[in-house]
CSV table of C-alpha atoms in Angstrom, one decimal:
chain,number,residue,atom,x,y,z
A,1,MET,CA,93.8,158.1,160.2
A,2,LYS,CA,94.1,161.9,160.4
A,3,PHE,CA,94.0,163.9,163.7
A,4,THR,CA,94.1,167.5,164.7
A,5,ILE,CA,97.4,169.1,166.0
A,6,GLU,CA,95.5,169.3,169.2
A,7,GLN,CA,94.2,165.4,169.1
A,8,ALA,CA,97.2,164.3,168.3
A,9,GLU,CA,98.7,165.5,171.0
A,10,ASP,CA,96.2,164.3,172.8
A,11,PHE,CA,95.7,161.1,171.7
A,12,VAL,CA,99.7,159.9,171.9
A,13,ALA,CA,99.5,161.1,175.5
A,14,SER,CA,96.6,159.4,176.6
A,15,ILE,CA,98.9,156.2,175.4
A,16,PHE,CA,102.0,157.2,177.7
A,17,GLU,CA,99.5,158.1,180.7
A,18,LYS,CA,97.8,154.0,180.1
A,19,ASN,CA,101.3,152.9,180.0
A,20,GLY,CA,102.1,154.2,183.6
A,21,VAL,CA,104.0,157.9,182.5
A,22,LEU,CA,103.0,160.7,184.7
A,23,PRO,CA,100.2,163.0,183.1
A,24,LYS,CA,102.8,165.8,182.9
A,25,SER,CA,105.4,163.7,181.2
A,26,ALA,CA,103.3,162.1,179.0
A,27,ARG,CA,101.8,166.0,177.5
A,28,SER,CA,105.5,167.1,177.6
A,29,THR,CA,106.7,163.2,175.3
A,30,ALA,CA,103.6,163.9,173.4
A,31,ARG,CA,103.5,167.1,172.5
A,32,ALA,CA,107.4,166.5,171.2
A,33,LEU,CA,106.2,163.6,169.2
A,34,VAL,CA,103.6,165.7,167.5
A,35,ALA,CA,105.8,168.4,166.9
A,36,ALA,CA,108.1,167.0,165.2
A,37,GLU,CA,105.8,164.5,162.5
A,38,ALA,CA,104.3,168.4,162.0
A,39,ALA,CA,107.5,169.7,160.7
A,40,GLY,CA,107.8,166.7,158.9
A,41,GLN,CA,110.4,165.0,160.9
A,42,GLY,CA,108.2,161.5,161.2
A,43,GLY,CA,111.8,159.6,162.0
A,44,HIS,CA,111.5,161.6,165.4
A,45,GLY,CA,107.4,162.0,165.7
A,46,PHE,CA,105.2,158.9,165.7
A,47,ARG,CA,107.1,156.4,165.1
A,48,ARG,CA,108.9,156.8,168.4
A,49,ILE,CA,106.1,155.7,170.4
A,50,ALA,CA,106.6,151.8,170.1
A,51,ALA,CA,110.0,152.6,171.7
A,52,TYR,CA,109.6,154.8,174.0
A,53,ILE,CA,106.9,152.1,175.7
A,54,SER,CA,108.5,149.2,174.9
A,55,GLN,CA,112.0,151.2,177.1
A,56,LEU,CA,109.3,151.7,179.7
A,57,HIS,CA,108.7,148.8,180.1
A,58,VAL,CA,112.0,147.6,180.7
A,59,GLY,CA,112.8,150.4,183.0
A,60,LYS,CA,115.1,151.8,180.6
A,61,ILE,CA,113.1,155.1,180.9
A,62,ASP,CA,111.5,155.4,184.0
A,63,GLY,CA,107.9,157.4,183.7
A,64,LYS,CA,107.7,158.4,186.7
A,65,ALA,CA,110.4,160.6,186.6
A,66,MET,CA,110.5,164.1,187.8
A,67,PRO,CA,113.2,166.4,186.1
A,68,SER,CA,114.7,169.0,188.8
A,69,ALA,CA,116.8,171.6,188.1
A,70,LYS,CA,119.6,173.7,189.6
A,71,THR,CA,121.6,176.9,189.4
A,72,LEU,CA,124.9,176.0,189.6
A,73,ARG,CA,126.9,179.1,189.0
A,74,PRO,CA,124.7,182.5,187.9
A,75,GLY,CA,124.7,182.0,184.6
A,76,VAL,CA,124.7,178.0,184.4
A,77,LEU,CA,121.5,175.8,184.9
A,78,CYS,CA,122.3,171.8,185.3
A,79,VAL,CA,118.9,170.1,185.0
A,80,ASP,CA,118.4,166.4,185.5
A,81,ALA,CA,116.8,164.3,183.6
A,82,GLY,CA,116.2,161.3,185.8
A,83,HIS,CA,116.6,159.1,183.3
A,84,GLY,CA,113.4,160.3,182.0
A,85,TYR,CA,111.5,160.7,178.6
A,86,ALA,CA,113.9,164.2,177.4
A,87,TYR,CA,111.5,166.4,176.6
A,88,PRO,CA,110.6,167.4,180.6
A,89,ALA,CA,113.8,168.1,181.3
A,90,ILE,CA,114.4,169.9,178.0
A,91,ASP,CA,111.5,171.8,178.7
A,92,LEU,CA,112.3,173.1,182.8
A,93,ALA,CA,115.6,174.0,180.8
A,94,ILE,CA,113.4,176.2,178.1
A,95,GLU,CA,111.4,177.8,181.3
A,96,LEU,CA,115.0,179.0,183.1
A,97,LEU,CA,117.4,179.8,180.6
A,98,PRO,CA,115.6,183.2,179.3
A,99,ALA,CA,115.1,185.5,182.0
A,100,MET,CA,119.2,184.1,183.0
A,101,ALA,CA,120.6,184.9,179.4
A,102,ARG,CA,119.2,188.2,179.9
A,103,ALA,CA,120.7,188.8,183.7
A,104,GLN,CA,124.0,187.9,182.8
A,105,GLY,CA,124.0,188.0,178.4
A,106,ILE,CA,124.8,184.4,178.6
A,107,ALA,CA,123.7,181.5,179.8
A,108,LEU,CA,124.2,177.4,179.7
A,109,GLY,CA,122.3,174.9,180.7
A,110,LEU,CA,123.2,171.1,180.8
A,111,ILE,CA,120.9,168.5,181.1
A,112,ASN,CA,121.8,164.8,182.6
A,113,ARG,CA,121.0,161.3,182.3
A,114,SER,CA,119.0,161.8,179.9
A,115,HIS,CA,117.1,160.0,176.7
A,116,HIS,CA,116.1,160.7,173.1
A,117,ALA,CA,116.5,164.0,172.3
A,118,GLY,CA,114.4,164.8,169.6
A,119,VAL,CA,113.9,167.3,167.0
A,120,MET,CA,116.0,170.3,168.4
A,121,ALA,CA,115.3,172.2,166.3
A,122,LEU,CA,111.8,172.7,167.9
A,123,THR,CA,114.2,173.4,170.9
A,124,VAL,CA,116.2,176.4,170.2
A,125,GLU,CA,113.8,177.8,167.6
A,126,ARG,CA,111.9,178.4,171.5
A,127,LEU,CA,114.8,180.5,172.6
A,128,ALA,CA,114.7,182.6,169.6
A,129,GLU,CA,111.6,183.3,169.4
A,130,GLN,CA,111.8,185.5,173.1
A,131,GLY,CA,114.8,187.1,171.3
A,132,LEU,CA,117.7,185.3,171.9
A,133,VAL,CA,120.1,183.8,170.0
A,134,ALA,CA,120.9,179.7,170.9
A,135,PHE,CA,123.0,176.8,170.5
A,136,MET,CA,122.5,173.7,171.1
A,137,VAL,CA,124.4,170.1,170.7
A,138,ALA,CA,122.9,166.5,172.3
A,139,ASN,CA,125.3,163.4,172.2
A,140,ALA,CA,122.8,159.7,171.4
A,141,PRO,CA,124.2,156.2,171.2
A,142,ALA,CA,127.5,154.9,169.3
A,143,SER,CA,126.3,154.8,165.4
A,144,MET,CA,129.9,156.3,163.7
A,145,ALA,CA,133.2,155.7,163.5
A,146,PRO,CA,136.1,157.7,164.0
A,147,TRP,CA,137.2,158.6,160.5
A,148,GLY,CA,139.1,155.5,159.6
A,149,GLY,CA,137.8,153.7,161.6
A,150,ILE,CA,135.0,150.6,161.5
A,151,LYS,CA,134.2,150.3,165.1
A,152,PRO,CA,131.1,152.9,166.1
A,153,LEU,CA,131.9,155.5,169.1
A,154,TYR,CA,130.1,158.6,168.7
A,155,GLY,CA,126.5,159.2,167.8
A,156,THR,CA,125.4,160.8,164.6
A,157,ASN,CA,125.0,164.2,167.3
A,158,PRO,CA,122.9,166.6,166.0
A,159,ILE,CA,123.9,170.3,166.2
A,160,ALA,CA,121.5,173.3,166.3
A,161,PHE,CA,121.3,177.0,166.4
A,162,ALA,CA,118.3,179.3,166.1
A,163,ALA,CA,118.2,183.5,166.1
A,164,PRO,CA,115.5,185.7,165.5
A,165,VAL,CA,114.5,187.6,163.2
A,166,ALA,CA,113.0,190.4,162.9
A,167,ASP,CA,109.5,190.4,161.0
A,168,ALA,CA,109.7,187.1,160.1
A,169,ASP,CA,110.0,183.3,161.4
A,170,PRO,CA,113.2,182.6,163.0
A,171,LEU,CA,116.3,181.7,161.6
A,172,VAL,CA,116.2,178.0,162.4
A,173,ILE,CA,119.2,174.8,161.6
A,174,ASP,CA,119.4,171.8,162.3
A,175,LEU,CA,121.5,169.1,160.9
A,176,ALA,CA,123.2,165.6,161.9
A,177,LEU,CA,126.7,164.8,162.1
A,178,SER,CA,125.5,162.0,159.2
A,179,LYS,CA,124.9,162.0,156.3
A,180,VAL,CA,121.2,161.9,157.3
A,181,ALA,CA,119.9,161.5,160.3
A,182,ARG,CA,119.7,157.7,162.2
A,183,GLY,CA,115.8,158.8,162.2
A,184,LYS,CA,115.6,157.7,158.3
A,185,ILE,CA,116.8,154.7,158.7
A,186,MET,CA,114.8,153.3,161.8
A,187,ALA,CA,111.7,154.8,159.4
A,188,ALA,CA,113.0,152.3,156.4
A,189,ARG,CA,113.7,149.3,158.2
A,190,GLN,CA,110.0,150.5,159.9
A,191,LYS,CA,108.7,150.2,156.2
A,192,GLY,CA,111.0,147.5,154.8
A,193,GLU,CA,112.5,149.9,152.4
A,194,THR,CA,116.1,150.5,151.1
A,195,ILE,CA,117.8,153.3,151.7
A,196,PRO,CA,120.2,154.7,149.8
A,197,ASP,CA,124.0,153.1,149.3
A,198,ASP,CA,126.0,156.5,150.9
A,199,TRP,CA,124.2,156.5,153.7
A,200,ALA,CA,125.6,154.1,156.2
A,201,LEU,CA,128.4,151.0,155.8
A,202,ASP,CA,127.4,147.4,157.5
A,203,ALA,CA,129.7,146.3,159.9
A,204,GLN,CA,132.2,145.3,158.1
A,205,GLY,CA,132.3,148.7,156.6
A,206,ARG,CA,130.9,148.5,153.2
A,207,PRO,CA,128.5,150.5,151.7
A,208,THR,CA,124.7,149.4,152.4
A,209,THR,CA,121.1,149.3,151.0
A,210,ASP,CA,119.8,147.3,154.0
A,211,PRO,CA,118.4,149.4,156.9
A,212,ASN,CA,119.0,146.7,159.0
A,213,GLU,CA,122.7,146.2,158.4
A,214,ALA,CA,123.2,149.9,158.2
A,215,ILE,CA,121.3,150.4,162.0
A,216,ASN,CA,124.1,147.1,162.7
A,217,GLY,CA,127.0,148.8,161.1
A,218,THR,CA,128.0,152.7,160.8
A,219,MET,CA,126.8,155.7,159.3
A,220,VAL,CA,128.3,157.9,157.1
A,221,PRO,CA,129.5,161.0,158.8
A,222,ALA,CA,129.0,164.4,156.9
A,223,GLY,CA,131.6,166.2,155.3
A,224,ASP,CA,133.7,162.6,155.6
A,225,ALA,CA,136.5,163.6,158.2
A,226,LYS,CA,135.2,166.7,159.3
A,227,GLY,CA,131.9,165.5,160.0
A,228,ALA,CA,133.5,162.4,161.9
A,229,ALA,CA,135.7,165.6,164.0
A,230,LEU,CA,133.2,167.8,164.6
A,231,ALA,CA,131.0,164.4,165.7
A,232,LEU,CA,133.1,164.3,168.6
A,233,MET,CA,133.0,167.7,169.6
A,234,VAL,CA,129.6,166.9,169.9
A,235,GLU,CA,130.7,164.1,172.3
A,236,VAL,CA,133.1,166.4,174.4
A,237,MET,CA,130.4,169.5,174.7
A,238,ALA,CA,127.5,167.0,175.3
A,239,ALA,CA,128.1,163.6,177.3
A,240,GLY,CA,132.0,165.5,178.7
A,241,LEU,CA,130.3,168.6,180.7
A,242,THR,CA,126.9,167.2,181.6
A,243,GLY,CA,128.4,163.9,182.8
A,244,GLY,CA,126.9,161.7,180.7
A,245,ASN,CA,127.6,159.0,179.0
A,246,PHE,CA,130.1,158.6,176.0
A,247,GLY,CA,128.1,157.2,172.7
A,248,PHE,CA,129.9,154.1,173.1
A,249,GLN,CA,128.2,153.7,177.0
A,250,ALA,CA,124.8,154.6,175.8
A,251,SER,CA,122.7,151.4,174.9
A,252,SER,CA,120.4,151.5,172.3
A,253,LEU,CA,117.3,154.7,171.8
A,254,LEU,CA,116.2,152.0,169.6
A,255,ASP,CA,115.1,148.5,171.6
A,256,ASP,CA,114.4,147.7,174.8
A,257,THR,CA,117.4,146.3,175.9
A,258,GLY,CA,120.8,147.0,178.1
A,259,THR,CA,120.2,149.7,181.0
A,260,ALA,CA,119.4,153.3,180.7
A,261,PRO,CA,120.7,155.4,177.5
A,262,SER,CA,121.9,158.4,180.2
A,263,LEU,CA,122.8,160.8,177.6
A,264,GLY,CA,123.6,165.0,177.8
A,265,HIS,CA,122.0,167.9,175.9
A,266,THR,CA,123.9,171.0,175.7
A,267,ILE,CA,122.3,174.4,175.5
A,268,ILE,CA,124.1,178.1,175.0
A,269,ALA,CA,121.4,180.8,174.8
A,270,ILE,CA,122.7,184.7,174.3
A,271,ASP,CA,120.4,187.3,174.5
A,272,PRO,CA,122.2,189.6,171.3
A,273,ASP,CA,122.0,193.0,173.0
A,274,ILE,CA,124.7,192.2,175.1
A,275,ALA,CA,126.6,194.7,173.3
A,276,GLY,CA,124.5,196.8,173.0
A,277,ASN,CA,123.2,195.8,169.4
A,278,ASP,CA,119.6,196.5,169.9
A,279,ALA,CA,119.4,195.8,165.7
A,280,PHE,CA,120.5,192.6,166.2
A,281,ALA,CA,117.3,191.2,164.0
A,282,THR,CA,116.8,193.5,161.8
A,283,ARG,CA,120.5,192.8,160.4
A,284,LEU,CA,119.9,189.5,160.2
A,285,ARG,CA,116.5,190.5,158.8
A,286,LEU,CA,119.0,192.5,156.0
A,287,MET,CA,121.1,188.9,156.0
A,288,ALA,CA,118.2,186.7,155.4
A,289,ASN,CA,117.1,189.2,152.8
A,290,GLU,CA,120.2,188.6,150.6
A,291,ILE,CA,119.6,184.4,151.2
A,292,GLU,CA,116.5,184.8,150.1
A,293,GLY,CA,116.5,187.4,147.2
A,294,GLN,CA,119.3,184.7,145.9
A,295,GLU,CA,117.1,182.2,143.2
A,296,ASN,CA,116.8,179.0,144.2
A,297,ALA,CA,118.1,179.6,147.3
A,298,ARG,CA,116.1,179.4,150.8
A,299,LEU,CA,117.0,180.2,154.6
A,300,PRO,CA,117.2,177.4,156.7
A,301,GLY,CA,114.3,176.2,158.6
A,302,ARG,CA,112.5,177.3,156.2
A,303,ARG,CA,110.6,174.4,154.8
A,304,SER,CA,109.4,172.7,158.3
A,305,GLN,CA,108.5,176.2,158.8
A,306,GLY,CA,105.6,175.9,155.9
A,307,VAL,CA,105.1,171.6,157.3
A,308,ARG,CA,104.6,172.8,160.4
A,309,LYS,CA,102.4,175.3,159.2
A,310,HIS,CA,100.7,173.5,156.9
A,311,ALA,CA,99.9,170.7,159.4
A,312,LEU,CA,98.6,173.8,161.7
A,313,GLU,CA,95.5,174.3,159.4
A,314,HIS,CA,95.0,170.9,157.8
A,315,GLY,CA,96.7,168.3,160.1
A,316,ILE,CA,98.8,165.5,160.0
A,317,VAL,CA,98.0,161.6,159.2
A,318,MET,CA,98.9,158.7,161.7
A,319,ASP,CA,100.1,155.6,159.1
A,320,ASP,CA,98.7,152.3,159.0
A,321,ASP,CA,101.8,150.3,160.1
A,322,ILE,CA,102.2,152.9,163.4
A,323,LEU,CA,98.6,152.9,164.1
A,324,ALA,CA,98.9,149.1,164.2
A,325,GLU,CA,101.7,149.3,166.5
A,326,ILE,CA,100.1,151.9,168.5
A,327,SER,CA,97.2,149.1,169.4
A,328,LYS,CA,98.8,146.4,171.0
A,329,LEU,CA,100.2,149.3,173.5
């Protein structure tokens, strides 16, 4: 079924509201899922709806939660997601951080007792569109072993970065620290497809093409030992600083078993004019021109931005298998 962006947001929000989620939280969550789908990130879009709802029904997510914020120090904001969906808490942080960053030069946002952070590129881009440099990390339930091990301890633990570029869309970098995002394996499992044999290992540490074995095994880190080390860094920055669960303590985001995941997200917003560098975005445009001036080179984030613009103009499609799942809700 084809939707405009607005129709899709209304439809998805109505699903959450009918299942007991507060209207404001339902709208925030729907907006994030539709934006992910529109950006070509289906593993973080419509395919998350069924799991989100099933977790709501067993109390793994609190649909009545309203995020609350405290300013712990002049440049430090703490947002309690209350075991609700992550997106209302992220929206609150994005609402409050810019003024703090401009006043202090830099602001730290700590989000605790949270859930799936979704496509973080879309979060940091919102700050870059306001002229700020943004960095975000989030931990996730364990799916990746320390280098040399076979027991999952770290999540795929994405890192996202964005910065304003004069007369152009922001520079946006968003990457999981596994070789591929776990959402791609989830999508392959839902579609009954196999996966490449270098994406994941089974529970015995052997390469697998079966997404079910991959879900029950471990993800291959990007860059091997370097990726595993960066994943540990994110655990410290996201869970350690916020008091959230480490990946090995958190329940899965993909099913309705266990207690609330209680994950952490950390956002850093920087005013690039802090050192009188009022030409920051113009200078970054120079770098962007150099990159794009090379044949076959592409500035990070441009593909997703292009896909999103196409979706805004032409709409997005919800696959039949997802509609069938939703009809059961």
